[in-house]
Amino acid sequence: HTLQAKIVRWNILDTKTRIDGRDLVTVRPILAEVGVLPRTHGSAIFTRGETQALVVATLGTGDDEQYVDSLEGTRKETFLLHYNFPPYSVGEAGRMGSPGRREIGHGKLAWRAIRPMLPKPEEFPYTLRVVSEITESNGSSSMATVCGTSLSLMDAGVPLKKPVAGIAMGLILEGDRYAVLSDILGDEDHLGDMDFKVAGTSDGVTSLQMDIKIAGITEEIMKVALGQAKAGREHILGEMAKALDTSRSTVGEFAPRIETITIPTDKIREVIGSGGKVIREIVEKTGAKVDINDDGTVKVSSSDGKAIDAAIKWIKSITDEPEVNAIYQGTVVKEGDKVWVKLLGFDERGKVRLSMKV
C-alpha cells in the first residue's frame, strides 16, 4: 500500500497525469438523461465516469410532510432526500440494513446543496421526496446525487431557481509541492490528502464539505481548489443542460394537482363540521384531499382536476356570504324538487326573502 501510494502521488506531482490518464482539471465523461422511468413524477440518471445515480422525485401533499423534533421544537419539513448506497454499487455482496453514517451524511450534504434553490411553499405547495439510488460508484457519488436530484426535480416540474451541480476536489501535498485534482476517483480519495466537495449553481456555492488527512491547507490551495471547482461545476451544468436546461412548465402527468384558496378563519369550523363530518363528506364524494390550516389557507389536491373544482365549489358554497340579487339553487324540503330562486334581501328579523321569478 505504501509503495502504491508513493507511485501514484509522485507520478501526479511530476507528470501532472492521473491514474486514468486525465490531467489535473479534466472531468470524467458525463451522460445525463431525464424521464427514464415513465410512471414516476420525475426521474433522472446521472453518470460520470464509473459513478452513476438513479434519482426519482415524487410530489406529495401536506399530509406527506415530515414532522421533525429538534432542540428548537417541532417543525414540518417539506423536502426529503434519501441517499442509498447498496453494496452492489462497489461490487460487493454485503447485507443491506438501516441507513448508516454514510447514507445519512451524504444525503444531508446533497439536501443542503439543493434546498436554497427550491421555490417557496406559497409558490409551490408540494411536499418533495427524492430518492437517489447509487448503481455504481468510483468516487463522488454524493455529488452525482446532487446533479441527479436537480434533474429529477426539474423533470417533475418543480420550478428550481437554478440548476445545481456538484464536484469533488482532491489534493496531493508533498512538502511545498501540491496538485489539486478535479473530479477525483475512489483511489485518489483513498491515496490523496483531501476530499473537498463543492456544490452550487452557475452563480455561486450552495454547499461545501471538506475531509482532510493533513494538518490543514493554505489559502493559496483553497483558492486553487475553489477556482477549479467552479470551472468543473460550470462544465457539468453544461452537460446537464443537454438533457434538461430548465424546469418543465407543468408537474408530471401522474403527480397530484394542488389548488390553494383562502377562507375566513371564522368559517373553518363550518367547513370541518362537527367531528369532521362535513370535510369527510367533501373528501368522500369528490375524491379530492382537503387540508385546512389555522390561518384559513385551504389546499385541495387530486390527480383529477374535476375533483378539485367540485371540492372548491363545495367549500365556497359553505363559506361565501349570501349576496343580494344572486341566484341560488334551493331544495324543496317536502317534495324533494329543486327550483332556482332569487335573493331579494333580508327582513328586520334576518329572514331571507326569496323569489322564484328569476
XYZ file of C-alpha atoms in Angstrom:
358
model
C 0.000 0.000 0.000
C 2.810 2.427 0.856
C 4.572 1.739 -2.461
C 1.304 2.133 -4.364
C 0.577 5.460 -2.697
C 4.099 6.713 -3.354
C 3.986 5.828 -7.067
C 0.553 7.398 -7.614
C 1.304 10.569 -5.655
C 4.726 11.301 -7.162
C 3.523 10.496 -10.678
C 0.774 13.118 -10.299
C 3.209 15.718 -8.946
C 5.915 15.023 -11.550
C 3.914 14.405 -14.727
C 0.529 16.034 -13.888
C -1.038 12.785 -15.092
C -3.516 10.793 -13.033
C -4.314 7.082 -12.714
C -6.838 7.091 -15.570
C -4.708 9.295 -17.843
C -6.544 12.569 -17.180
C -4.796 15.834 -16.406
C -5.493 17.669 -13.145
C -8.603 19.605 -14.234
C -10.459 17.290 -16.634
C -13.849 15.930 -15.546
C -14.753 12.360 -16.485
C -17.247 11.811 -19.363
C -20.802 12.720 -18.354
C -24.118 11.286 -19.529
C -27.399 12.673 -18.182
C -30.933 11.500 -19.004
C -34.358 12.517 -17.684
C -37.756 10.813 -17.769
C -36.183 7.350 -17.685
C -38.992 5.932 -15.506
C -42.278 6.866 -17.224
C -44.652 6.142 -14.309
C -42.853 8.371 -11.777
C -43.423 12.096 -11.233
C -39.816 12.887 -12.182
C -36.693 10.795 -12.768
C -33.113 11.113 -13.964
C -29.944 9.103 -14.441
C -26.657 10.919 -13.958
C -23.459 9.122 -14.955
C -19.946 10.492 -14.516
C -17.239 8.004 -15.405
C -17.855 4.906 -13.288
C -20.191 6.689 -10.868
C -23.923 6.599 -11.530
C -27.044 7.705 -9.645
C -30.649 6.837 -10.488
C -32.772 9.562 -8.896
C -36.564 9.645 -8.540
C -38.604 12.662 -7.402
C -42.126 12.298 -6.008
C -44.565 15.121 -5.309
C -46.909 14.873 -2.337
C -49.415 16.948 -0.414
C -49.415 18.471 3.054
C -50.272 15.055 4.528
C -46.828 13.849 3.433
C -44.817 16.475 5.325
C -42.284 15.146 7.819
C -42.567 16.168 11.462
C -39.096 16.854 12.874
C -38.435 17.015 16.625
C -35.398 19.223 17.196
C -33.901 21.235 20.042
C -35.849 24.267 18.808
C -39.131 22.343 18.924
C -41.295 20.510 16.401
C -41.321 21.672 12.792
C -42.561 20.424 9.437
C -40.185 19.553 6.598
C -41.431 19.642 3.010
C -38.216 18.481 1.283
C -36.870 14.998 1.958
C -33.835 13.455 0.257
C -32.790 9.832 0.705
C -29.371 8.602 -0.437
C -28.978 4.840 -0.813
C -25.575 3.202 -1.273
C -26.187 -0.525 -1.857
C -23.190 -2.906 -1.645
C -23.519 -3.922 -5.302
C -22.549 -0.385 -6.381
C -18.946 -1.196 -5.421
C -19.014 -4.863 -6.451
C -19.776 -6.299 -3.026
C -22.455 -8.745 -1.877
C -22.969 -7.241 1.545
C -26.158 -7.049 3.566
C -28.477 -4.060 3.388
C -29.824 -2.717 6.660
C -30.859 0.593 8.136
C -29.115 3.769 6.903
C -25.575 4.223 8.204
C -23.427 7.293 8.723
C -22.523 7.389 5.043
C -26.123 7.383 3.829
C -27.226 9.983 6.365
C -24.204 12.258 5.858
C -24.148 12.142 2.065
C -27.918 12.590 1.908
C -27.748 15.641 4.159
C -24.934 17.154 2.077
C -26.993 16.795 -1.110
C -30.073 18.120 0.727
C -28.171 21.252 1.752
C -26.983 21.763 -1.824
C -30.490 21.671 -3.330
C -32.531 23.334 -0.571
C -31.647 27.014 -1.340
C -32.861 26.620 -4.937
C -36.334 25.314 -4.079
C -39.374 27.560 -4.564
C -41.217 28.967 -1.551
C -44.084 26.807 -0.206
C -46.570 29.556 -1.089
C -45.457 29.396 -4.723
C -45.252 25.597 -4.961
C -47.265 23.917 -2.173
C -45.959 20.382 -2.656
C -44.033 18.057 -0.371
C -40.961 16.808 -2.257
C -39.391 13.403 -1.636
C -36.297 12.445 -3.613
C -34.598 9.042 -3.568
C -31.102 8.618 -5.025
C -30.012 5.054 -5.717
C -26.288 4.709 -6.397
C -25.984 1.988 -9.035
C -22.192 2.195 -9.401
C -19.577 4.179 -7.528
C -15.987 5.187 -8.169
C -15.757 8.489 -6.343
C -18.098 11.411 -5.697
C -21.429 9.593 -5.523
C -22.850 12.341 -3.278
C -22.140 14.942 -5.953
C -23.753 12.679 -8.567
C -26.778 12.669 -6.265
C -26.832 16.487 -6.303
C -26.790 16.550 -10.113
C -29.386 13.783 -10.431
C -31.657 15.403 -7.845
C -31.580 18.716 -9.700
C -32.512 16.999 -12.975
C -35.253 14.813 -11.480
C -36.903 17.779 -9.736
C -36.872 19.800 -12.958
C -38.300 16.772 -14.784
C -41.103 16.664 -12.187
C -41.970 20.298 -12.892
C -40.512 21.787 -9.697
C -39.537 25.396 -10.564
C -35.955 25.446 -9.283
C -34.379 28.907 -9.218
C -31.243 27.489 -10.885
C -29.915 24.005 -11.761
C -27.441 22.668 -9.194
C -24.319 20.564 -9.796
C -21.545 19.235 -7.581
C -17.930 18.139 -7.926
C -15.375 16.518 -5.592
C -11.875 18.007 -5.458
C -8.745 16.172 -4.303
C -5.242 17.147 -3.187
C -1.752 15.684 -3.303
C 0.624 17.544 -0.960
C 4.325 16.730 -0.542
C 6.315 19.453 1.211
C 5.999 22.645 -0.830
C 4.660 20.819 -3.873
C 0.960 20.231 -4.369
C -1.577 19.298 -7.018
C -5.324 19.954 -6.842
C -7.402 17.326 -8.655
C -10.848 17.877 -10.183
C -13.471 15.088 -10.036
C -11.469 12.537 -8.051
C -11.668 8.761 -8.355
C -12.148 6.469 -5.388
C -8.417 5.598 -5.369
C -7.455 9.284 -5.486
C -9.693 9.883 -2.496
C -8.078 6.949 -0.676
C -4.452 7.764 -1.568
C -4.784 11.562 -1.557
C -4.856 14.133 1.229
C -8.235 15.803 0.704
C -11.822 15.194 -0.360
C -13.377 18.624 -0.905
C -16.976 18.509 -2.128
C -18.354 21.706 -3.693
C -21.939 22.052 -4.931
C -23.720 25.065 -6.347
C -25.135 26.883 -9.350
C -23.550 28.977 -12.087
C -23.829 31.946 -9.706
C -22.324 30.545 -6.518
C -21.849 27.791 -3.957
C -24.745 26.266 -2.005
C -22.934 23.515 -0.083
C -19.376 22.640 0.975
C -17.741 19.736 2.792
C -14.034 19.126 3.320
C -12.345 15.984 4.629
C -8.563 16.238 5.025
C -5.883 13.826 6.255
C -3.285 16.533 6.833
C -2.978 19.283 9.438
C -4.541 21.891 7.161
C -4.314 23.669 3.813
C -3.066 27.101 2.837
C -5.131 29.979 1.495
C -3.441 29.504 -1.879
C -4.534 25.856 -2.095
C -8.068 26.830 -1.105
C -8.241 29.449 -3.861
C -6.972 26.979 -6.461
C -9.439 24.318 -5.290
C -12.420 26.683 -5.409
C -11.338 28.022 -8.806
C -11.055 24.538 -10.312
C -14.333 23.545 -8.667
C -16.109 26.487 -10.295
C -14.773 25.586 -13.741
C -15.708 21.937 -13.226
C -19.172 22.834 -11.948
C -19.865 25.022 -14.979
C -18.771 22.195 -17.286
C -21.079 19.738 -15.501
C -24.010 22.175 -15.666
C -23.426 22.459 -19.399
C -23.593 18.676 -19.792
C -26.741 18.518 -17.646
C -28.370 21.208 -19.799
C -28.116 18.861 -22.799
C -30.672 16.633 -21.054
C -32.830 19.386 -19.497
C -31.875 23.028 -19.042
C -34.937 24.320 -17.178
C -37.899 23.015 -15.186
C -40.873 21.643 -17.095
C -43.803 24.062 -17.289
C -46.227 21.695 -15.529
C -45.922 18.946 -12.942
C -45.725 15.331 -14.065
C -48.741 13.585 -15.562
C -49.157 11.323 -12.535
C -48.444 13.957 -9.877
C -51.324 15.357 -7.814
C -52.647 18.814 -8.677
C -52.916 21.283 -5.805
C -55.121 24.383 -5.705
C -54.952 26.849 -2.821
C -57.796 29.081 -1.653
C -58.284 31.216 1.449
C -61.381 31.217 3.627
C -62.301 33.390 6.642
C -60.924 31.870 9.849
C -64.361 32.027 11.466
C -65.659 29.724 8.710
C -63.110 26.949 9.321
C -65.371 25.272 11.872
C -68.261 25.189 9.387
C -66.127 23.576 6.663
C -64.801 20.932 9.054
C -68.160 20.275 10.696
C -68.969 18.501 13.939
C -66.325 15.831 14.473
C -65.066 16.403 10.922
C -68.366 15.303 9.389
C -68.532 17.950 6.644
C -64.929 17.723 5.466
C -65.104 13.911 5.406
C -68.195 14.128 3.209
C -66.430 16.542 0.835
C -63.439 14.182 0.554
C -65.558 11.045 0.087
C -67.907 12.477 -2.541
C -65.415 14.494 -4.602
C -62.349 12.246 -4.226
C -60.086 15.234 -3.502
C -57.812 15.735 -0.490
C -58.525 18.814 1.617
C -56.012 20.351 4.059
C -57.061 23.345 6.170
C -54.549 25.473 8.085
C -55.342 27.625 11.101
C -54.797 30.809 9.064
C -57.622 29.918 6.680
C -55.443 28.533 3.882
C -57.120 25.562 2.210
C -55.166 23.193 -0.060
C -57.241 20.970 -2.314
C -55.354 18.228 -4.142
C -56.159 15.427 -6.562
C -54.832 13.940 -9.780
C -58.273 14.729 -11.271
C -58.910 18.420 -11.989
C -62.706 17.929 -11.899
C -62.477 16.589 -8.346
C -60.564 19.711 -7.276
C -63.149 22.002 -8.892
C -66.009 20.136 -7.208
C -64.372 20.311 -3.774
C -63.582 24.035 -4.094
C -67.142 24.769 -5.249
C -68.497 22.863 -2.231
C -66.220 24.726 0.209
C -67.132 28.108 -1.276
C -70.827 27.286 -1.004
C -70.270 26.939 2.748
C -68.034 29.962 3.279
C -69.376 32.556 0.836
C -71.785 35.122 2.271
C -75.234 35.381 0.574
C -75.390 38.222 -1.953
C -78.442 40.316 -2.778
C -79.711 39.640 -6.353
C -77.578 36.482 -6.638
C -79.310 33.316 -7.895
C -79.142 30.102 -5.847
C -80.455 26.583 -6.224
C -82.616 25.629 -3.250
C -84.053 22.272 -2.211
C -87.802 21.964 -1.599
C -87.772 20.067 1.677
C -91.126 18.283 1.472
C -91.252 17.383 -2.216
C -87.556 16.940 -2.941
C -87.652 19.067 -6.103
C -85.194 21.875 -6.816
C -86.033 25.366 -8.017
C -83.978 28.454 -8.862
C -84.652 31.386 -6.540
C -83.502 34.979 -6.366
C -82.384 36.518 -3.078
C -84.278 39.796 -2.649
C -82.890 40.694 0.744
C -83.483 40.206 4.450
C -86.331 41.405 6.666
C -85.979 43.031 10.086
C -85.722 39.641 11.767
C -82.951 38.497 9.412
C -85.148 36.081 7.486
C -84.269 35.512 3.848
C -86.644 36.923 1.196
C -86.657 34.774 -1.938
C -88.420 34.910 -5.291
C -88.939 32.225 -7.917
C -89.374 34.910 -10.589
C -85.758 34.897 -11.835
